[in-house]
CSV table of C-alpha atoms in Angstrom, one decimal:
chain,number,residue,atom,x,y,z
A,1,MET,CA,116.8,82.7,110.3
A,2,LYS,CA,118.8,81.3,107.4
A,3,LYS,CA,117.2,81.7,103.9
A,4,LEU,CA,119.9,80.2,101.7
A,5,CYS,CA,121.3,76.7,101.8
A,6,PRO,CA,124.9,76.1,100.4
A,7,ASN,CA,125.3,73.3,97.9
A,8,LEU,CA,126.0,70.4,100.3
A,9,ASP,CA,127.5,68.3,97.5
A,10,ARG,CA,129.7,70.9,95.9
A,11,GLU,CA,131.2,73.7,98.0
A,12,ASP,CA,131.6,75.9,94.9
A,13,GLY,CA,128.0,75.3,93.8
A,14,LEU,CA,125.3,78.0,93.9
A,15,GLU,CA,123.3,78.4,97.0
A,16,THR,CA,119.6,77.6,96.9
A,17,VAL,CA,116.7,79.4,98.5
A,18,LEU,CA,115.2,77.5,101.3
A,19,GLU,CA,111.4,76.9,101.0
A,20,VAL,CA,111.0,77.7,104.7
A,21,PRO,CA,113.8,79.6,106.5
A,22,ILE,CA,115.7,77.6,109.1
A,23,PRO,CA,116.3,78.9,112.7
A,24,GLU,CA,119.8,79.8,113.6
A,25,GLU,CA,119.9,77.3,116.4
A,26,ILE,CA,119.8,74.5,113.9
A,27,LEU,CA,123.1,75.6,112.4
A,28,THR,CA,125.0,75.9,115.7
A,29,HIS,CA,128.3,74.1,115.7
A,30,LYS,CA,128.4,70.8,117.6
A,31,SER,CA,131.6,69.4,119.1
A,32,GLY,CA,133.3,67.0,116.7
A,33,THR,CA,131.6,68.4,113.5
A,34,THR,CA,133.4,70.5,110.9
A,35,LYS,CA,130.5,72.2,109.3
A,36,ALA,CA,127.4,73.7,110.9
A,37,TRP,CA,125.4,73.1,107.7
A,38,HIS,CA,125.7,69.3,108.3
A,39,ASN,CA,123.4,69.9,111.3
A,40,MET,CA,120.8,71.3,108.9
A,41,LYS,CA,121.3,68.4,106.5
A,42,ASN,CA,120.6,65.9,109.3
A,43,TRP,CA,117.7,68.1,110.6
A,44,MET,CA,116.0,67.9,107.3
A,45,LYS,CA,116.0,64.1,107.2
A,46,PRO,CA,113.2,62.2,108.9
A,47,HIS,CA,114.2,61.4,112.4
A,48,GLY,CA,114.3,58.0,114.0
A,49,GLU,CA,113.4,57.2,117.5
A,50,SER,CA,115.4,59.3,120.0
A,51,ARG,CA,117.5,57.2,122.3
A,52,SER,CA,117.3,59.9,124.9
A,53,ASN,CA,113.5,59.3,125.3
A,54,SER,CA,112.7,57.1,128.2
A,55,THR,CA,110.8,53.8,127.9
A,56,SER,CA,107.7,55.3,129.4
A,57,MET,CA,107.9,58.3,127.1
A,58,SER,CA,108.1,56.1,124.0
A,59,SER,CA,105.2,54.0,125.2
A,60,VAL,CA,103.1,57.1,125.6
A,61,PHE,CA,103.9,59.0,122.4
A,62,GLY,CA,105.2,56.2,120.2
A,63,GLY,CA,108.6,58.0,119.8
A,64,LYS,CA,109.7,61.4,118.6
A,65,ASN,CA,108.2,61.2,115.1
A,66,THR,CA,104.7,60.7,116.4
A,67,GLU,CA,105.1,63.5,119.0
A,68,ILE,CA,106.0,65.9,116.2
A,69,GLN,CA,103.0,64.7,114.1
A,70,LEU,CA,100.8,65.4,117.1
A,71,LEU,CA,102.3,68.9,117.6
A,72,LEU,CA,101.9,69.8,114.0
A,73,GLY,CA,98.5,68.3,113.7
A,74,VAL,CA,97.0,70.2,116.7
A,75,VAL,CA,99.2,73.3,117.1
A,76,GLY,CA,100.5,73.8,113.5
A,77,ALA,CA,97.6,75.0,111.5
A,78,PRO,CA,94.3,75.4,113.4
A,79,LEU,CA,91.6,77.5,111.9
A,80,ILE,CA,89.3,80.1,113.5
A,81,PRO,CA,85.7,79.0,113.4
A,82,SER,CA,84.0,81.9,111.6
A,83,PRO,CA,84.8,82.9,108.0
A,84,ILE,CA,85.9,86.5,107.6
A,85,ALA,CA,84.6,88.2,104.4
A,86,SER,CA,86.7,90.8,102.6
A,87,ASP,CA,84.6,93.7,101.5
A,88,ASN,CA,84.8,97.4,101.3
A,89,GLN,CA,82.5,98.0,104.2
A,90,PRO,CA,83.9,99.9,107.2
A,91,ILE,CA,85.7,97.7,109.7
A,92,THR,CA,83.8,99.3,112.6
A,93,ARG,CA,80.0,99.3,112.2
A,94,SER,CA,77.6,101.7,113.8
A,95,ILE,CA,77.1,101.2,117.5
A,96,LYS,CA,73.7,102.8,117.7
A,97,GLU,CA,70.5,100.9,118.5
A,98,GLN,CA,72.4,97.9,119.8
A,99,HIS,CA,72.3,96.0,123.1
A,100,ILE,CA,74.8,97.4,125.6
A,101,GLU,CA,77.1,94.4,125.4
A,102,VAL,CA,77.2,94.6,121.6
A,103,SER,CA,77.7,98.3,121.6
A,104,MET,CA,80.6,98.0,124.1
A,105,ALA,CA,82.2,95.4,121.9
A,106,LYS,CA,82.0,97.5,118.8
A,107,TYR,CA,83.4,100.5,120.7
A,108,ILE,CA,86.3,98.4,121.9
A,109,VAL,CA,87.0,97.2,118.3
A,110,LYS,CA,87.0,100.8,117.2
A,111,GLN,CA,89.7,101.5,119.9
A,112,TYR,CA,91.6,98.5,118.7
A,113,VAL,CA,91.6,99.7,115.1
A,114,ALA,CA,92.8,103.1,116.1
A,115,ALA,CA,95.6,101.5,118.3
A,116,VAL,CA,97.0,99.3,115.5
A,117,GLY,CA,97.2,102.2,113.1
A,118,GLY,CA,93.8,103.3,112.0
A,119,GLU,CA,91.3,102.2,109.4
A,120,ARG,CA,92.9,104.1,106.6
A,121,ALA,CA,96.3,102.3,107.1
A,122,LEU,CA,94.6,98.9,107.3
A,123,ASN,CA,92.6,99.5,104.1
A,124,CYS,CA,95.8,100.3,102.3
A,125,VAL,CA,97.0,96.7,102.9
A,126,ASP,CA,96.3,94.5,99.8
A,127,SER,CA,98.5,91.6,100.8
A,128,MET,CA,101.1,90.5,103.4
A,129,TYR,CA,103.9,88.2,104.1
A,130,ALA,CA,105.4,87.1,107.5
A,131,MET,CA,108.3,84.8,108.3
A,132,GLY,CA,109.3,83.5,111.7
A,133,GLN,CA,110.4,80.7,113.9
A,134,VAL,CA,108.6,78.4,116.4
A,135,LYS,CA,109.5,76.0,119.2
A,136,MET,CA,106.9,73.3,120.1
A,137,ALA,CA,106.8,70.8,122.9
A,138,THR,CA,104.5,68.4,124.7
A,139,THR,CA,104.7,69.3,128.4
A,140,GLU,CA,102.2,66.8,130.0
A,141,PHE,CA,100.3,63.7,129.3
A,142,SER,CA,98.0,61.8,131.6
A,143,ALA,CA,95.7,58.8,131.0
A,144,GLY,CA,92.7,57.7,133.1
A,145,GLU,CA,93.2,55.0,135.7
A,146,GLY,CA,91.5,51.7,135.1
A,147,SER,CA,92.0,48.7,132.9
A,148,VAL,CA,91.8,48.1,129.2
A,149,ASN,CA,91.8,44.5,128.0
A,150,SER,CA,93.0,43.4,131.5
A,151,LYS,CA,96.0,45.7,131.3
A,152,LYS,CA,96.7,48.6,133.6
A,153,VAL,CA,96.3,52.0,131.9
A,154,LEU,CA,99.5,54.0,132.0
A,155,LYS,CA,99.4,57.3,133.8
A,156,VAL,CA,102.2,59.9,133.3
A,157,LYS,CA,102.2,63.5,134.5
A,158,ASN,CA,104.4,66.5,133.9
A,159,LEU,CA,106.1,64.9,130.9
A,160,GLN,CA,108.8,67.4,130.1
A,161,MET,CA,110.2,67.0,126.6
A,162,LYS,CA,112.7,68.9,124.6
A,163,GLY,CA,111.2,71.5,122.4
A,164,GLU,CA,111.3,71.0,118.6
A,165,MET,CA,112.6,74.0,116.6
A,166,GLY,CA,111.1,75.1,113.3
A,167,GLY,CA,110.3,77.9,110.9
A,168,PHE,CA,107.3,79.1,109.0
A,169,VAL,CA,106.2,81.4,106.2
A,170,VAL,CA,102.7,82.8,105.7
A,171,TRP,CA,101.3,84.7,102.7
A,172,GLN,CA,97.9,86.4,102.5
A,173,LYS,CA,96.1,88.4,99.8
A,174,SER,CA,92.7,88.6,101.6
A,175,PRO,CA,91.1,86.8,104.5
A,176,GLU,CA,90.0,84.1,102.0
A,177,LEU,CA,93.4,83.8,100.2
A,178,TRP,CA,96.2,82.6,102.4
A,179,CYS,CA,98.8,79.9,102.6
A,180,LEU,CA,101.2,78.5,105.3
A,181,GLU,CA,104.3,76.4,105.1
A,182,LEU,CA,105.7,75.2,108.5
A,183,VAL,CA,108.7,73.0,109.0
A,184,VAL,CA,109.5,71.5,112.4
A,185,SER,CA,112.5,69.1,112.8
A,186,GLY,CA,112.3,68.2,109.1
A,187,TYR,CA,108.5,67.6,109.1
A,188,LYS,CA,106.6,69.9,106.9
A,189,ILE,CA,102.9,70.9,107.0
A,190,SER,CA,101.3,73.0,104.3
A,191,ALA,CA,97.9,74.7,104.5
A,192,GLY,CA,96.0,77.2,102.5
A,193,SER,CA,92.8,78.6,101.1
A,194,ASP,CA,91.9,79.6,97.6
A,195,GLY,CA,88.7,81.4,98.6
A,196,LYS,CA,86.5,78.4,97.9
A,197,VAL,CA,88.0,75.7,100.1
A,198,ALA,CA,90.6,75.5,102.9
A,199,TRP,CA,93.0,72.6,102.7
A,200,ARG,CA,96.1,71.1,104.4
A,201,GLN,CA,98.8,68.7,103.4
A,202,THR,CA,101.2,66.6,105.6
A,203,PRO,CA,103.9,64.0,104.8
A,204,TRP,CA,101.9,61.3,106.6
A,205,HIS,CA,98.5,62.0,105.1
A,206,HIS,CA,97.0,62.9,101.7
A,207,SER,CA,95.9,66.5,100.9
A,208,HIS,CA,92.4,67.1,102.2
A,209,ALA,CA,89.8,69.9,102.4
A,210,SER,CA,87.9,71.2,105.3
A,211,ARG,CA,84.2,71.0,105.7
A,212,GLY,CA,82.1,74.2,105.5
A,213,PRO,CA,83.2,77.5,104.1
A,214,PRO,CA,86.9,78.4,104.1
A,215,ARG,CA,88.1,80.1,107.3
A,216,PRO,CA,91.2,82.1,108.3
A,217,LEU,CA,94.3,80.6,109.8
A,218,ARG,CA,94.6,81.2,113.6
A,219,ARG,CA,98.2,82.3,113.2
A,220,PHE,CA,97.0,85.4,111.3
A,221,LEU,CA,94.9,86.5,114.3
A,222,GLN,CA,97.8,86.2,116.7
A,223,GLY,CA,98.7,89.8,116.0
A,224,VAL,CA,99.8,89.5,112.4
A,225,ASP,CA,96.5,90.5,110.6
A,226,PRO,CA,94.8,93.3,112.6
A,227,ARG,CA,92.1,93.9,110.0
A,228,SER,CA,90.9,90.3,110.1
A,229,THR,CA,91.0,90.5,113.9
A,230,ALA,CA,88.8,93.6,113.9
A,231,ASN,CA,86.3,92.1,111.4
A,232,LEU,CA,86.1,88.9,113.4
A,233,PHE,CA,85.3,90.6,116.7
A,234,SER,CA,83.0,93.2,115.2
A,235,ASN,CA,80.1,90.7,115.8
A,236,SER,CA,81.2,89.8,119.4
A,237,VAL,CA,79.8,90.9,122.8
A,238,CYS,CA,81.6,92.3,125.8
A,239,ILE,CA,81.3,90.0,128.8
A,240,GLY,CA,83.5,91.7,131.4
A,241,GLU,CA,87.0,92.6,132.4
A,242,LYS,CA,90.1,90.6,133.4
A,243,THR,CA,93.8,91.2,134.1
A,244,VAL,CA,96.1,89.5,131.7
A,245,ASN,CA,99.8,89.7,131.8
A,246,ASN,CA,99.5,92.7,134.2
A,247,GLU,CA,97.2,94.5,131.7
A,248,ASP,CA,93.6,95.3,132.6
A,249,CYS,CA,91.6,94.0,129.6
A,250,PHE,CA,88.1,94.0,128.2
A,251,ILE,CA,86.8,90.5,127.2
A,252,LEU,CA,85.1,90.1,123.9
A,253,LYS,CA,83.3,86.8,123.2
A,254,LEU,CA,82.3,85.3,119.9
A,255,GLU,CA,80.1,82.2,119.6
A,256,THR,CA,80.0,80.3,116.4
A,257,GLU,CA,76.6,80.2,114.8
A,258,THR,CA,74.6,77.0,114.9
A,259,SER,CA,74.3,76.9,111.1
A,260,THR,CA,78.2,77.1,110.8
A,261,LEU,CA,78.6,74.3,113.3
A,262,ARG,CA,76.1,72.2,111.4
A,263,ALA,CA,77.9,72.8,108.1
A,264,ARG,CA,81.1,71.4,109.7
A,265,SER,CA,79.4,68.3,111.3
A,266,ASN,CA,78.1,65.0,109.9
A,267,SER,CA,76.2,62.0,111.1
A,268,ASN,CA,79.2,60.6,113.1
A,269,VAL,CA,80.9,63.8,114.3
A,270,GLU,CA,79.0,66.7,115.9
A,271,ILE,CA,80.7,70.1,116.5
A,272,VAL,CA,79.0,71.0,119.8
A,273,ARG,CA,80.5,74.5,120.2
A,274,HIS,CA,83.4,76.6,119.1
A,275,THR,CA,83.9,79.9,121.0
A,276,VAL,CA,86.6,82.6,120.7
A,277,TRP,CA,87.6,85.2,123.3
A,278,GLY,CA,89.7,88.3,122.8
A,279,TYR,CA,91.3,90.2,125.6
A,280,PHE,CA,91.9,93.8,124.6
A,281,SER,CA,94.1,96.1,126.8
A,282,GLN,CA,92.3,99.0,128.4
A,283,ARG,CA,95.5,101.0,128.4
A,284,THR,CA,96.8,100.5,124.8
A,285,GLY,CA,93.7,99.1,123.0
A,286,LEU,CA,95.8,96.2,121.6
A,287,LEU,CA,94.9,92.5,121.6
A,288,VAL,CA,96.7,90.9,124.5
A,289,GLN,CA,95.4,87.4,124.5
A,290,LEU,CA,93.4,85.2,122.1
A,291,GLU,CA,91.5,82.1,123.3
A,292,ASP,CA,89.3,79.6,121.7
A,293,SER,CA,87.6,76.4,122.8
A,294,HIS,CA,86.4,73.6,120.6
A,295,LEU,CA,84.2,70.6,121.6
A,296,LEU,CA,83.5,67.6,119.5
A,297,LYS,CA,81.1,64.7,120.0
A,298,LEU,CA,82.1,61.5,118.3
A,299,LYS,CA,79.8,58.4,118.2
A,300,SER,CA,81.9,55.4,119.2
A,301,ASP,CA,78.9,53.0,119.0
A,302,GLU,CA,75.1,53.1,119.1
A,303,HIS,CA,74.9,53.8,122.8
A,304,GLU,CA,78.1,55.7,123.7
A,305,SER,CA,79.9,58.8,122.6
A,306,ILE,CA,83.4,60.2,123.1
A,307,TYR,CA,84.0,63.9,123.6
A,308,TRP,CA,87.1,65.8,122.7
A,309,GLU,CA,87.8,69.3,123.9
A,310,THR,CA,90.6,71.5,122.6
A,311,ASN,CA,91.4,74.7,124.4
A,312,MET,CA,94.0,77.1,123.0
A,313,GLU,CA,95.3,80.2,124.7
A,314,SER,CA,97.7,82.6,122.9
A,315,LEU,CA,99.6,85.5,124.6
A,316,LEU,CA,100.6,88.2,122.2
A,317,GLN,CA,103.7,90.3,122.9
A,318,ASP,CA,106.3,92.6,121.4
A,319,TYR,CA,104.1,94.9,119.3
A,320,ARG,CA,106.2,96.8,116.7
A,321,SER,CA,105.2,99.3,114.0
A,322,VAL,CA,105.5,98.0,110.4
A,323,ASP,CA,104.5,100.6,107.8
A,324,GLY,CA,102.4,102.3,110.5
A,325,ILE,CA,100.6,99.2,111.6
A,326,GLN,CA,101.2,97.5,115.0
A,327,ILE,CA,102.2,93.9,114.6
A,328,ALA,CA,102.8,91.4,117.4
A,329,HIS,CA,106.3,90.0,116.9
A,330,ALA,CA,106.3,87.3,119.6
A,331,GLY,CA,104.0,85.2,121.6
A,332,LYS,CA,103.2,81.9,123.3
A,333,THR,CA,100.4,79.4,122.9
A,334,TRP,CA,99.2,76.8,125.4
A,335,VAL,CA,97.1,73.9,124.2
A,336,SER,CA,95.0,71.5,126.3
A,337,LEU,CA,93.6,68.4,124.6
A,338,ILE,CA,91.1,66.5,126.7
A,339,ARG,CA,89.2,63.3,126.0
A,340,PHE,CA,86.2,62.2,128.2
A,341,GLY,CA,83.0,60.2,128.0
A,342,GLY,CA,82.6,56.5,128.3
A,343,GLY,CA,84.4,54.9,131.2
A,344,PRO,CA,87.2,56.4,133.4
A,345,GLU,CA,89.8,54.4,131.5
A,346,THR,CA,89.1,56.4,128.3
A,347,HIS,CA,89.8,59.8,129.9
A,348,SER,CA,93.1,61.5,129.0
A,349,ARG,CA,94.7,64.9,128.9
A,350,THR,CA,97.6,66.2,126.8
A,351,ARG,CA,99.2,69.6,127.1
A,352,MET,CA,101.4,71.3,124.5
A,353,GLU,CA,103.2,74.6,124.1
A,354,GLU,CA,104.4,76.7,121.3
A,355,VAL,CA,106.6,79.8,121.4
A,356,TRP,CA,106.9,81.8,118.2
A,357,GLN,CA,108.8,84.9,117.0
A,358,ILE,CA,108.2,86.9,113.9
A,359,GLU,CA,111.4,87.8,112.0
A,360,GLU,CA,110.0,89.6,109.0
A,361,VAL,CA,106.7,91.2,108.0
A,362,ASP,CA,105.9,93.1,104.8
A,363,PHE,CA,102.8,94.4,103.1
A,364,ASN,CA,101.5,94.8,99.6
A,365,ILE,CA,103.7,92.1,98.0
A,366,LYS,CA,104.2,92.7,94.3
A,367,GLY,CA,103.4,89.7,92.0
A,368,LEU,CA,101.4,87.8,94.5
A,369,SER,CA,98.5,86.5,92.4
A,370,ILE,CA,95.7,84.0,93.0
A,371,ASP,CA,97.9,81.3,91.4
A,372,CYS,CA,100.0,81.4,94.5
A,373,PHE,CA,97.1,80.0,96.5
A,374,LEU,CA,96.0,77.1,94.3
A,375,PRO,CA,95.3,73.9,96.3
A,376,PRO,CA,97.4,70.7,95.7
A,377,SER,CA,96.5,68.7,92.7
A,378,ASP,CA,95.8,65.6,94.8
A,379,LEU,CA,93.3,67.4,97.1
A,380,LYS,CA,90.7,65.0,98.3
A,381,ARG,CA,87.2,66.4,97.9
A,382,GLU,CA,84.4,65.5,100.3
A,383,GLU,CA,81.8,63.0,99.4
A,384,GLU,CA,78.2,63.4,100.7
A,385,ASN,CA,77.4,59.6,100.6
A,386,GLU,CA,77.5,57.5,103.8
A,387,GLU,CA,80.4,55.3,102.8
A,388,GLU,CA,82.9,58.2,102.2
A,389,ALA,CA,81.6,60.7,104.7
A,390,GLU,CA,84.4,62.8,106.1
A,391,CYS,CA,84.8,64.2,109.6
A,392,ASP,CA,85.9,67.5,111.0
A,393,GLY,CA,89.4,67.5,112.3
A,394,GLY,CA,92.4,65.6,111.0
A,395,GLY,CA,96.1,66.1,111.2
A,396,LEU,CA,97.3,63.1,113.2
A,397,VAL,CA,96.8,60.0,111.0
A,398,ALA,CA,99.3,57.2,111.0
A,399,SER,CA,99.2,54.0,109.0
A,400,ASN,CA,100.7,51.9,111.7
A,401,ASN,CA,98.8,51.5,115.0
A,402,ALA,CA,102.0,51.0,116.9
A,403,LYS,CA,103.2,54.5,115.9
A,404,LEU,CA,100.1,56.2,117.4
A,405,PRO,CA,100.3,57.7,120.8
A,406,TYR,CA,99.2,55.5,123.6
A,407,LYS,CA,96.0,57.5,124.1
A,408,ILE,CA,95.1,56.8,120.5
A,409,ARG,CA,96.2,53.1,120.6
A,410,SER,CA,93.8,52.3,123.4
A,411,ALA,CA,91.4,49.6,122.3
A,412,SER,CA,88.7,51.1,124.5
A,413,PHE,CA,88.0,53.9,122.0
A,414,ARG,CA,86.2,51.6,119.5
A,415,ILE,CA,86.7,54.3,117.0
A,416,SER,CA,89.0,54.7,114.0
A,417,ALA,CA,92.3,56.6,113.9
A,418,SER,CA,90.7,59.2,111.7
A,419,LYS,CA,87.9,59.8,114.2
A,420,VAL,CA,90.5,60.3,117.0
A,421,ALA,CA,92.3,62.7,114.7
A,422,ALA,CA,89.1,64.8,114.6
A,423,VAL,CA,90.1,66.5,117.9
A,424,ASN,CA,92.1,69.1,116.0
A,425,MET,CA,90.8,72.5,115.3
A,426,ASP,CA,91.6,72.9,111.7
A,427,ASP,CA,88.6,71.0,110.4
A,428,SER,CA,90.6,69.0,107.9
A,429,CYS,CA,88.8,65.9,106.6
A,430,THR,CA,89.7,62.3,107.3
A,431,SER,CA,88.0,59.2,106.1
A,432,GLU,CA,86.0,56.9,108.4
A,433,SER,CA,87.0,53.8,106.5
A,434,ASP,CA,90.2,53.3,108.5
A,435,GLU,CA,90.5,50.2,110.6
A,436,ASP,CA,89.1,50.3,114.1
A,437,LEU,CA,91.8,50.4,116.8
């Protein structure tokens, strides 16, 4: 990962520090070019439509730009459903006088804490930083068969697309104080929490806050922040065993409370459920796989509703010791985005993948104050009145209908672009005042 950028205008000029490190692959020499840094200069510019994309591919995703927006909106910065409080209480609570499933889960969490380095080592961590690279791609899209406005609905399967390279940086001072900056093919998404509100910012949408209390970034629970992982699953139940990646694992399940779901819902968007599963190795005690499933119910009219289900599955690999704490340095995430309800012509499925690798991790960062986690000045606050009610989700919002993916352009939705965007799991807010598609 490259952290410094040469002065592209003056060769003798001072190098500047990149806001987000750039993967080495971006700087690889291409035939006919004289400087590898020119690749990065082109990479940092907004991309136009890729000529290599087929006609059917463009008709489905609206071109490369929209595909990247979809990837960043859904995969880039999703949040875990339950807030994690930072306190001085022991990570592992008493397992006495509990139901057997609850007691087993607490015992498994105790084993996990011991496996990652012990409670004393985790309690010594005041803040952390991680830097790494990602590769994202859309691997499949399929739309329901039928007709929309007398036109045949397109159906595409196994849509293999070239992965988009990028880099990210995350900072954390406590479970409530964190920030992320992620750049993929020149598109940047920022997200964070100041302890009072979680927010995110993209080039194609204003800054906006999430509904409900601030929650942790899912990327932290992918093996980077063991303490938050232990606190999250301390209230889970053990539901059985399963072999994952040739490891016999215990399965811990955490259901989001009804009150939390209600706080993230409104009159037009209902969060039906949000469930998290953790697969902990019986041999090592470490977290091997993290899954969560998110179901939204959107009212498209008085008599019909559209359902969006997002399933994410992350495989955690390459655990290494950093200051006595085991951190997963690599992994892979599969995402399935499903729309159903209404007629068959409204059904669709999109599959996406992300591969990530951690390059650097450090703890107890000096000089990291609360000022480093302040939200953007243009952050859009939620309004409780009917006209400006804001929905759970967000991420993929485009001002031009033609730029939206085919599954969002479909007139059969009878819902706005912002409501379609609510399929994402980061609970950002989008306005319902957008034009109906």
